[in-house]
Amino acid sequence: MTPVFLVSDVDGMKQITSDRHTFAKDLSSYEHVNIYGRSLVSTDGNEWRRHLAAAGPAFSESNNAMVWRETRRLVQEWFATEYTETPGSSTQVDVLAKMTQATLHVIAAAGFGMRASWSAFNDPHVKGPALEAVRRKGDSVLLPFHTALEQTLSNLFVRMLAPSFMYTLPFHVPVLSDTLAVASAAFRSLQTHMQRMVDCVRKGDAVEENADGLEQEEMASDLLKRLVQANEEEKKGKDKGSLTEGELFSNVFVSSSKCSILTRN
């Protein structure tokens, strides 16, 4: 059994995180996050440096600034939409639900350049519409972008922990079968939307109409767009240093899922 040490000393933590040779990353523990491909999180050594060279320029202050702008816009819209009572009145707020809703909006805008009104993620915990679409169209279903995003993040641990054979069981298991069907459709749909966005950026199109009828924001600071642009520049410099499509998707998705998990906790 591998021993585990908990470190709380600041200097010790700096030494551990800066000495990548002595304290090597346990890559096996990150295999479950390689849903679309490897990323900065699940690589080390030369492969990690390749990811950093291609993806590093995308993580910039302009992206951080966009997160702040979107957060401010959403909070203002949230309050204006839902809290219009007279002064002195009180309202009970489901903090987890509202913070999850806000997080999904920020991820959609800062990660994928897809802005929307506050009501786009009206109830992130309800998977009814997605389930009905999956039941109606089966494997051919393409969930709208915002539905796909909220369901991938909601079912992230399901996707990581459920073995592949459970998705093709020849019989129906109450609750489990529906959850797996929605998770599978959501991850597949999100990949399709990301591929369309990548193609749009490569063609030089600033605005794209997606399946929701929402307009992709005319901003160069969303993470996916900056990753594609940085990767294209890397291709010009050295052929073997660029990322594959799956690795591009994985870097964006891992960053988005980390943001979602941290906010919910």
PDB file of C-alpha atoms in Angstrom:
ATOM      1  CA  MET A   1       0.000   0.000   0.000  1.00  0.00           C
ATOM      2  CA  THR A   2       1.395   3.386  -1.018  1.00  0.00           C
ATOM      3  CA  PRO A   3       2.026   5.683   1.969  1.00  0.00           C
ATOM      4  CA  VAL A   4       0.319   9.086   1.957  1.00  0.00           C
ATOM      5  CA  PHE A   5       1.742  12.203   3.576  1.00  0.00           C
ATOM      6  CA  LEU A   6      -0.217  15.373   4.295  1.00  0.00           C
ATOM      7  CA  VAL A   7       1.864  18.558   4.081  1.00  0.00           C
ATOM      8  CA  SER A   8       0.782  21.876   5.600  1.00  0.00           C
ATOM      9  CA  ASP A   9       4.133  23.696   5.643  1.00  0.00           C
ATOM     10  CA  VAL A  10       4.281  26.430   2.980  1.00  0.00           C
ATOM     11  CA  ASP A  11       7.981  25.980   2.220  1.00  0.00           C
ATOM     12  CA  GLY A  12       7.532  22.233   1.994  1.00  0.00           C
ATOM     13  CA  MET A  13       4.633  22.629  -0.439  1.00  0.00           C
ATOM     14  CA  LYS A  14       6.719  24.958  -2.627  1.00  0.00           C
ATOM     15  CA  GLN A  15       9.538  22.428  -2.759  1.00  0.00           C
ATOM     16  CA  ILE A  16       7.179  19.569  -3.624  1.00  0.00           C
ATOM     17  CA  THR A  17       5.393  21.444  -6.398  1.00  0.00           C
ATOM     18  CA  SER A  18       8.595  22.855  -7.920  1.00  0.00           C
ATOM     19  CA  ASP A  19      10.700  19.660  -7.872  1.00  0.00           C
ATOM     20  CA  ARG A  20       8.967  17.570 -10.534  1.00  0.00           C
ATOM     21  CA  HIS A  21      11.742  14.946 -10.642  1.00  0.00           C
ATOM     22  CA  THR A  22      11.803  13.974  -6.965  1.00  0.00           C
ATOM     23  CA  PHE A  23       8.049  14.362  -6.476  1.00  0.00           C
ATOM     24  CA  ALA A  24       6.712  12.913  -9.724  1.00  0.00           C
ATOM     25  CA  LYS A  25       3.019  13.157 -10.491  1.00  0.00           C
ATOM     26  CA  ASP A  26       1.034   9.935 -10.015  1.00  0.00           C
ATOM     27  CA  LEU A  27      -0.364   9.804 -13.544  1.00  0.00           C
ATOM     28  CA  SER A  28      -2.420   6.661 -12.930  1.00  0.00           C
ATOM     29  CA  SER A  29      -4.691   8.586 -10.573  1.00  0.00           C
ATOM     30  CA  TYR A  30      -5.576  11.014 -13.374  1.00  0.00           C
ATOM     31  CA  GLU A  31      -6.564   8.436 -15.984  1.00  0.00           C
ATOM     32  CA  HIS A  32     -10.255   8.897 -15.221  1.00  0.00           C
ATOM     33  CA  VAL A  33     -10.161  12.551 -16.339  1.00  0.00           C
ATOM     34  CA  ASN A  34      -8.857  11.660 -19.825  1.00  0.00           C
ATOM     35  CA  ILE A  35     -12.378  11.691 -21.221  1.00  0.00           C
ATOM     36  CA  TYR A  36     -11.523  13.374 -24.526  1.00  0.00           C
ATOM     37  CA  GLY A  37      -7.729  12.978 -24.337  1.00  0.00           C
ATOM     38  CA  ARG A  38      -4.768  13.903 -22.150  1.00  0.00           C
ATOM     39  CA  SER A  39      -4.356  17.375 -20.667  1.00  0.00           C
ATOM     40  CA  LEU A  40      -2.052  19.504 -18.528  1.00  0.00           C
ATOM     41  CA  VAL A  41      -3.523  17.807 -15.462  1.00  0.00           C
ATOM     42  CA  SER A  42      -2.917  14.208 -16.567  1.00  0.00           C
ATOM     43  CA  THR A  43       0.583  14.531 -18.076  1.00  0.00           C
ATOM     44  CA  ASP A  44       4.114  15.014 -16.790  1.00  0.00           C
ATOM     45  CA  GLY A  45       7.667  15.423 -18.076  1.00  0.00           C
ATOM     46  CA  ASN A  46       8.138  16.119 -21.791  1.00  0.00           C
ATOM     47  CA  GLU A  47       4.478  15.513 -22.581  1.00  0.00           C
ATOM     48  CA  TRP A  48       3.431  18.022 -19.923  1.00  0.00           C
ATOM     49  CA  ARG A  49       5.850  20.571 -21.412  1.00  0.00           C
ATOM     50  CA  ARG A  50       4.288  19.976 -24.838  1.00  0.00           C
ATOM     51  CA  HIS A  51       0.850  20.699 -23.427  1.00  0.00           C
ATOM     52  CA  LEU A  52       2.153  23.745 -21.585  1.00  0.00           C
ATOM     53  CA  ALA A  53       3.791  25.159 -24.724  1.00  0.00           C
ATOM     54  CA  ALA A  54       0.558  24.832 -26.709  1.00  0.00           C
ATOM     55  CA  ALA A  55      -2.011  25.574 -23.996  1.00  0.00           C
ATOM     56  CA  GLY A  56      -0.092  27.909 -21.651  1.00  0.00           C
ATOM     57  CA  PRO A  57      -0.621  31.106 -23.696  1.00  0.00           C
ATOM     58  CA  ALA A  58      -4.398  30.601 -23.526  1.00  0.00           C
ATOM     59  CA  PHE A  59      -4.436  30.992 -19.733  1.00  0.00           C
ATOM     60  CA  SER A  60      -3.963  34.740 -19.526  1.00  0.00           C
ATOM     61  CA  GLU A  61      -5.149  37.811 -17.658  1.00  0.00           C
ATOM     62  CA  SER A  62      -7.626  38.598 -20.427  1.00  0.00           C
ATOM     63  CA  ASN A  63      -9.420  35.328 -19.676  1.00  0.00           C
ATOM     64  CA  ASN A  64      -9.393  36.132 -15.948  1.00  0.00           C
ATOM     65  CA  ALA A  65     -10.801  39.578 -16.719  1.00  0.00           C
ATOM     66  CA  MET A  66     -13.587  37.978 -18.737  1.00  0.00           C
ATOM     67  CA  VAL A  67     -14.496  35.789 -15.758  1.00  0.00           C
ATOM     68  CA  TRP A  68     -14.855  38.878 -13.574  1.00  0.00           C
ATOM     69  CA  ARG A  69     -16.934  40.724 -16.181  1.00  0.00           C
ATOM     70  CA  GLU A  70     -19.248  37.784 -16.675  1.00  0.00           C
ATOM     71  CA  THR A  71     -19.645  37.226 -12.936  1.00  0.00           C
ATOM     72  CA  ARG A  72     -20.594  40.866 -12.399  1.00  0.00           C
ATOM     73  CA  ARG A  73     -23.044  40.814 -15.310  1.00  0.00           C
ATOM     74  CA  LEU A  74     -24.679  37.611 -14.089  1.00  0.00           C
ATOM     75  CA  VAL A  75     -25.075  38.747 -10.487  1.00  0.00           C
ATOM     76  CA  GLN A  76     -26.711  41.967 -11.658  1.00  0.00           C
ATOM     77  CA  GLU A  77     -29.053  40.060 -13.981  1.00  0.00           C
ATOM     78  CA  TRP A  78     -29.762  37.469 -11.287  1.00  0.00           C
ATOM     79  CA  PHE A  79     -30.847  40.108  -8.771  1.00  0.00           C
ATOM     80  CA  ALA A  80     -32.816  42.113 -11.333  1.00  0.00           C
ATOM     81  CA  THR A  81     -34.648  38.989 -12.542  1.00  0.00           C
ATOM     82  CA  GLU A  82     -35.483  37.239  -9.292  1.00  0.00           C
ATOM     83  CA  TYR A  83     -35.376  39.745  -6.450  1.00  0.00           C
ATOM     84  CA  THR A  84     -37.747  42.602  -7.147  1.00  0.00           C
ATOM     85  CA  GLU A  85     -39.605  42.582  -3.827  1.00  0.00           C
ATOM     86  CA  THR A  86     -40.345  45.726  -1.881  1.00  0.00           C
ATOM     87  CA  PRO A  87     -37.679  47.034   0.527  1.00  0.00           C
ATOM     88  CA  GLY A  88     -37.696  45.261   3.864  1.00  0.00           C
ATOM     89  CA  SER A  89     -39.022  41.949   2.532  1.00  0.00           C
ATOM     90  CA  SER A  90     -36.992  38.726   2.709  1.00  0.00           C
ATOM     91  CA  THR A  91     -36.502  35.844   0.315  1.00  0.00           C
ATOM     92  CA  GLN A  92     -35.081  32.377   0.923  1.00  0.00           C
ATOM     93  CA  VAL A  93     -32.295  31.475  -1.498  1.00  0.00           C
ATOM     94  CA  ASP A  94     -31.022  28.013  -2.422  1.00  0.00           C
ATOM     95  CA  VAL A  95     -27.371  29.069  -2.424  1.00  0.00           C
ATOM     96  CA  LEU A  96     -26.042  25.829  -3.925  1.00  0.00           C
ATOM     97  CA  ALA A  97     -28.491  25.913  -6.836  1.00  0.00           C
ATOM     98  CA  LYS A  98     -27.866  29.591  -7.603  1.00  0.00           C
ATOM     99  CA  MET A  99     -24.085  29.337  -7.339  1.00  0.00           C
ATOM    100  CA  THR A 100     -24.170  26.276  -9.603  1.00  0.00           C
ATOM    101  CA  GLN A 101     -26.276  28.244 -12.077  1.00  0.00           C
ATOM    102  CA  ALA A 102     -23.844  31.171 -11.985  1.00  0.00           C
ATOM    103  CA  THR A 103     -20.846  28.835 -12.345  1.00  0.00           C
ATOM    104  CA  LEU A 104     -22.308  27.207 -15.457  1.00  0.00           C
ATOM    105  CA  HIS A 105     -22.835  30.637 -17.016  1.00  0.00           C
ATOM    106  CA  VAL A 106     -19.257  31.728 -16.322  1.00  0.00           C
ATOM    107  CA  ILE A 107     -17.867  28.446 -17.678  1.00  0.00           C
ATOM    108  CA  ALA A 108     -19.994  28.746 -20.831  1.00  0.00           C
ATOM    109  CA  ALA A 109     -18.772  32.294 -21.482  1.00  0.00           C
ATOM    110  CA  ALA A 110     -15.142  32.174 -20.307  1.00  0.00           C
ATOM    111  CA  GLY A 111     -14.497  28.609 -21.422  1.00  0.00           C
ATOM    112  CA  PHE A 112     -16.458  28.457 -24.670  1.00  0.00           C
ATOM    113  CA  GLY A 113     -17.421  32.037 -25.572  1.00  0.00           C
ATOM    114  CA  MET A 114     -21.150  31.283 -25.249  1.00  0.00           C
ATOM    115  CA  ARG A 115     -23.016  34.002 -23.380  1.00  0.00           C
ATOM    116  CA  ALA A 116     -26.667  33.667 -22.462  1.00  0.00           C
ATOM    117  CA  SER A 117     -29.342  35.193 -20.260  1.00  0.00           C
ATOM    118  CA  TRP A 118     -29.641  34.137 -16.615  1.00  0.00           C
ATOM    119  CA  SER A 119     -32.558  31.781 -17.375  1.00  0.00           C
ATOM    120  CA  ALA A 120     -30.524  29.592 -19.786  1.00  0.00           C
ATOM    121  CA  PHE A 121     -29.505  27.427 -16.809  1.00  0.00           C
ATOM    122  CA  ASN A 122     -32.788  27.859 -15.019  1.00  0.00           C
ATOM    123  CA  ASP A 123     -32.532  24.677 -12.916  1.00  0.00           C
ATOM    124  CA  PRO A 124     -29.192  22.875 -13.336  1.00  0.00           C
ATOM    125  CA  HIS A 125     -30.303  19.948 -11.167  1.00  0.00           C
ATOM    126  CA  VAL A 126     -33.204  18.925 -13.428  1.00  0.00           C
ATOM    127  CA  LYS A 127     -32.325  16.483 -16.205  1.00  0.00           C
ATOM    128  CA  GLY A 128     -35.910  15.913 -17.425  1.00  0.00           C
ATOM    129  CA  PRO A 129     -35.615  17.699 -20.817  1.00  0.00           C
ATOM    130  CA  ALA A 130     -32.302  15.971 -21.583  1.00  0.00           C
ATOM    131  CA  LEU A 131     -33.729  12.571 -20.616  1.00  0.00           C
ATOM    132  CA  GLU A 132     -36.805  13.068 -22.796  1.00  0.00           C
ATOM    133  CA  ALA A 133     -34.595  14.005 -25.754  1.00  0.00           C
ATOM    134  CA  VAL A 134     -32.430  10.908 -25.243  1.00  0.00           C
ATOM    135  CA  ARG A 135     -35.470   8.643 -25.001  1.00  0.00           C
ATOM    136  CA  ARG A 136     -36.969  10.157 -28.143  1.00  0.00           C
ATOM    137  CA  LYS A 137     -33.866  10.161 -30.395  1.00  0.00           C
ATOM    138  CA  GLY A 138     -31.507   7.647 -28.788  1.00  0.00           C
ATOM    139  CA  ASP A 139     -27.835   7.747 -29.761  1.00  0.00           C
ATOM    140  CA  SER A 140     -28.508  10.228 -32.567  1.00  0.00           C
ATOM    141  CA  VAL A 141     -29.561  12.984 -30.164  1.00  0.00           C
ATOM    142  CA  LEU A 142     -27.599  16.244 -30.126  1.00  0.00           C
ATOM    143  CA  LEU A 143     -28.383  18.115 -26.924  1.00  0.00           C
ATOM    144  CA  PRO A 144     -28.306  21.939 -27.049  1.00  0.00           C
ATOM    145  CA  PHE A 145     -24.981  23.388 -25.911  1.00  0.00           C
ATOM    146  CA  HIS A 146     -26.094  24.664 -22.512  1.00  0.00           C
ATOM    147  CA  THR A 147     -27.950  21.433 -21.744  1.00  0.00           C
ATOM    148  CA  ALA A 148     -24.911  19.369 -22.750  1.00  0.00           C
ATOM    149  CA  LEU A 149     -22.611  21.511 -20.613  1.00  0.00           C
ATOM    150  CA  GLU A 150     -24.729  21.364 -17.469  1.00  0.00           C
ATOM    151  CA  GLN A 151     -25.278  17.603 -17.798  1.00  0.00           C
ATOM    152  CA  THR A 152     -21.596  16.789 -18.405  1.00  0.00           C
ATOM    153  CA  LEU A 153     -20.580  18.685 -15.295  1.00  0.00           C
ATOM    154  CA  SER A 154     -23.461  17.245 -13.252  1.00  0.00           C
ATOM    155  CA  ASN A 155     -22.599  13.697 -14.344  1.00  0.00           C
ATOM    156  CA  LEU A 156     -18.815  14.041 -14.266  1.00  0.00           C
ATOM    157  CA  PHE A 157     -18.304  11.513 -11.464  1.00  0.00           C
ATOM    158  CA  VAL A 158     -20.786   9.126 -13.089  1.00  0.00           C
ATOM    159  CA  ARG A 159     -18.735   9.240 -16.285  1.00  0.00           C
ATOM    160  CA  MET A 160     -15.464   8.722 -14.428  1.00  0.00           C
ATOM    161  CA  LEU A 161     -16.587   5.898 -12.132  1.00  0.00           C
ATOM    162  CA  ALA A 162     -19.034   3.854 -14.215  1.00  0.00           C
ATOM    163  CA  PRO A 163     -17.302   1.048 -16.187  1.00  0.00           C
ATOM    164  CA  SER A 164     -17.913   1.031 -19.946  1.00  0.00           C
ATOM    165  CA  PHE A 165     -19.966  -2.191 -19.951  1.00  0.00           C
ATOM    166  CA  MET A 166     -22.668  -0.520 -17.853  1.00  0.00           C
ATOM    167  CA  TYR A 167     -23.535   1.772 -20.764  1.00  0.00           C
ATOM    168  CA  THR A 168     -24.533  -1.212 -22.936  1.00  0.00           C
ATOM    169  CA  LEU A 169     -26.474  -3.353 -20.481  1.00  0.00           C
ATOM    170  CA  PRO A 170     -29.153  -5.382 -22.315  1.00  0.00           C
ATOM    171  CA  PHE A 171     -31.709  -4.631 -19.601  1.00  0.00           C
ATOM    172  CA  HIS A 172     -33.021  -1.450 -17.956  1.00  0.00           C
ATOM    173  CA  VAL A 173     -31.931  -0.591 -14.427  1.00  0.00           C
ATOM    174  CA  PRO A 174     -34.177   2.001 -12.733  1.00  0.00           C
ATOM    175  CA  VAL A 175     -32.462   5.393 -12.312  1.00  0.00           C
ATOM    176  CA  LEU A 176     -29.040   4.046 -13.325  1.00  0.00           C
ATOM    177  CA  SER A 177     -29.853   3.389 -16.997  1.00  0.00           C
ATOM    178  CA  ASP A 178     -31.414   6.827 -17.458  1.00  0.00           C
ATOM    179  CA  THR A 179     -28.487   8.540 -15.723  1.00  0.00           C
ATOM    180  CA  LEU A 180     -25.945   6.741 -17.909  1.00  0.00           C
ATOM    181  CA  ALA A 181     -27.916   7.481 -21.071  1.00  0.00           C
ATOM    182  CA  VAL A 182     -28.048  11.201 -20.278  1.00  0.00           C
ATOM    183  CA  ALA A 183     -24.356  11.291 -19.321  1.00  0.00           C
ATOM    184  CA  SER A 184     -23.322   9.540 -22.534  1.00  0.00           C
ATOM    185  CA  ALA A 185     -25.433  11.839 -24.711  1.00  0.00           C
ATOM    186  CA  ALA A 186     -24.193  14.938 -22.877  1.00  0.00           C
ATOM    187  CA  PHE A 187     -20.486  14.152 -23.285  1.00  0.00           C
ATOM    188  CA  ARG A 188     -20.992  13.201 -26.928  1.00  0.00           C
ATOM    189  CA  SER A 189     -23.007  16.366 -27.630  1.00  0.00           C
ATOM    190  CA  LEU A 190     -20.490  18.629 -25.892  1.00  0.00           C
ATOM    191  CA  GLN A 191     -17.701  17.163 -28.017  1.00  0.00           C
ATOM    192  CA  THR A 192     -19.717  17.875 -31.162  1.00  0.00           C
ATOM    193  CA  HIS A 193     -20.301  21.486 -30.089  1.00  0.00           C
ATOM    194  CA  MET A 194     -16.623  21.957 -29.234  1.00  0.00           C
ATOM    195  CA  GLN A 195     -15.605  20.572 -32.635  1.00  0.00           C
ATOM    196  CA  ARG A 196     -17.927  23.044 -34.350  1.00  0.00           C
ATOM    197  CA  MET A 197     -16.459  25.904 -32.318  1.00  0.00           C
ATOM    198  CA  VAL A 198     -12.914  24.828 -33.166  1.00  0.00           C
ATOM    199  CA  ASP A 199     -13.788  24.670 -36.865  1.00  0.00           C
ATOM    200  CA  CYS A 200     -15.367  28.116 -36.596  1.00  0.00           C
ATOM    201  CA  VAL A 201     -12.225  29.618 -35.024  1.00  0.00           C
ATOM    202  CA  ARG A 202      -9.970  28.028 -37.642  1.00  0.00           C
ATOM    203  CA  LYS A 203     -12.088  29.455 -40.427  1.00  0.00           C
ATOM    204  CA  GLY A 204     -11.788  32.884 -38.853  1.00  0.00           C
ATOM    205  CA  ASP A 205     -15.513  33.224 -38.157  1.00  0.00           C
ATOM    206  CA  ALA A 206     -16.033  35.481 -35.143  1.00  0.00           C
ATOM    207  CA  VAL A 207     -19.690  34.636 -34.574  1.00  0.00           C
ATOM    208  CA  GLU A 208     -21.396  31.286 -34.723  1.00  0.00           C
ATOM    209  CA  GLU A 209     -25.032  30.324 -34.240  1.00  0.00           C
ATOM    210  CA  ASN A 210     -25.326  27.208 -32.110  1.00  0.00           C
ATOM    211  CA  ALA A 211     -28.112  24.706 -31.532  1.00  0.00           C
ATOM    212  CA  ASP A 212     -29.715  26.907 -28.849  1.00  0.00           C
ATOM    213  CA  GLY A 213     -30.048  29.849 -31.227  1.00  0.00           C
ATOM    214  CA  LEU A 214     -27.490  31.671 -29.088  1.00  0.00           C
ATOM    215  CA  GLU A 215     -24.760  33.806 -30.564  1.00  0.00           C
ATOM    216  CA  GLN A 216     -21.142  33.028 -29.811  1.00  0.00           C
ATOM    217  CA  GLU A 217     -19.593  36.080 -28.219  1.00  0.00           C
ATOM    218  CA  GLU A 218     -17.348  38.264 -30.354  1.00  0.00           C
ATOM    219  CA  MET A 219     -14.459  38.139 -27.898  1.00  0.00           C
ATOM    220  CA  ALA A 220     -10.980  36.694 -28.216  1.00  0.00           C
ATOM    221  CA  SER A 221     -10.633  35.909 -24.526  1.00  0.00           C
ATOM    222  CA  ASP A 222     -12.647  32.708 -24.128  1.00  0.00           C
ATOM    223  CA  LEU A 223     -10.445  29.734 -23.316  1.00  0.00           C
ATOM    224  CA  LEU A 224     -11.354  27.444 -26.214  1.00  0.00           C
ATOM    225  CA  LYS A 225     -10.712  30.136 -28.819  1.00  0.00           C
ATOM    226  CA  ARG A 226      -7.383  31.102 -27.271  1.00  0.00           C
ATOM    227  CA  LEU A 227      -6.348  27.435 -27.032  1.00  0.00           C
ATOM    228  CA  VAL A 228      -7.071  26.881 -30.713  1.00  0.00           C
ATOM    229  CA  GLN A 229      -5.184  30.029 -31.712  1.00  0.00           C
ATOM    230  CA  ALA A 230      -2.198  29.151 -29.507  1.00  0.00           C
ATOM    231  CA  ASN A 231      -2.178  25.612 -30.875  1.00  0.00           C
ATOM    232  CA  GLU A 232      -2.216  26.866 -34.465  1.00  0.00           C
ATOM    233  CA  GLU A 233       0.786  29.064 -33.695  1.00  0.00           C
ATOM    234  CA  GLU A 234       2.545  26.068 -32.151  1.00  0.00           C
ATOM    235  CA  LYS A 235       1.931  24.057 -35.328  1.00  0.00           C
ATOM    236  CA  LYS A 236       3.759  26.688 -37.353  1.00  0.00           C
ATOM    237  CA  GLY A 237       6.806  26.486 -35.099  1.00  0.00           C
ATOM    238  CA  LYS A 238       7.206  22.733 -34.639  1.00  0.00           C
ATOM    239  CA  ASP A 239       5.019  20.000 -36.038  1.00  0.00           C
ATOM    240  CA  LYS A 240       5.244  17.614 -33.082  1.00  0.00           C
ATOM    241  CA  GLY A 241       4.520  20.223 -30.425  1.00  0.00           C
ATOM    242  CA  SER A 242       0.863  20.899 -31.173  1.00  0.00           C
ATOM    243  CA  LEU A 243      -2.130  19.275 -29.501  1.00  0.00           C
ATOM    244  CA  THR A 244      -4.653  16.894 -31.036  1.00  0.00           C
ATOM    245  CA  GLU A 245      -8.353  17.780 -31.160  1.00  0.00           C
ATOM    246  CA  GLY A 246      -9.031  15.499 -28.189  1.00  0.00           C
ATOM    247  CA  GLU A 247      -6.255  17.108 -26.165  1.00  0.00           C
ATOM    248  CA  LEU A 248      -7.654  20.563 -26.952  1.00  0.00           C
ATOM    249  CA  PHE A 249     -11.097  19.485 -25.783  1.00  0.00           C
ATOM    250  CA  SER A 250      -9.679  17.826 -22.675  1.00  0.00           C
ATOM    251  CA  ASN A 251      -7.736  20.904 -21.554  1.00  0.00           C
ATOM    252  CA  VAL A 252     -10.836  23.077 -21.827  1.00  0.00           C
ATOM    253  CA  PHE A 253     -13.068  20.503 -20.160  1.00  0.00           C
ATOM    254  CA  VAL A 254     -10.703  19.810 -17.246  1.00  0.00           C
ATOM    255  CA  SER A 255     -10.357  23.544 -16.573  1.00  0.00           C
ATOM    256  CA  SER A 256     -14.141  23.937 -16.661  1.00  0.00           C
ATOM    257  CA  SER A 257     -14.805  20.949 -14.405  1.00  0.00           C
ATOM    258  CA  LYS A 258     -12.249  22.143 -11.825  1.00  0.00           C
ATOM    259  CA  CYS A 259     -13.981  25.519 -11.725  1.00  0.00           C
ATOM    260  CA  SER A 260     -17.366  23.843 -11.290  1.00  0.00           C
ATOM    261  CA  ILE A 261     -16.230  21.506  -8.489  1.00  0.00           C
ATOM    262  CA  LEU A 262     -14.439  24.249  -6.554  1.00  0.00           C
ATOM    263  CA  THR A 263     -17.430  26.577  -6.740  1.00  0.00           C
ATOM    264  CA  ARG A 264     -19.901  23.920  -5.620  1.00  0.00           C
ATOM    265  CA  ASN A 265     -17.727  22.992  -2.660  1.00  0.00           C
TER     266      ASN A 265
END
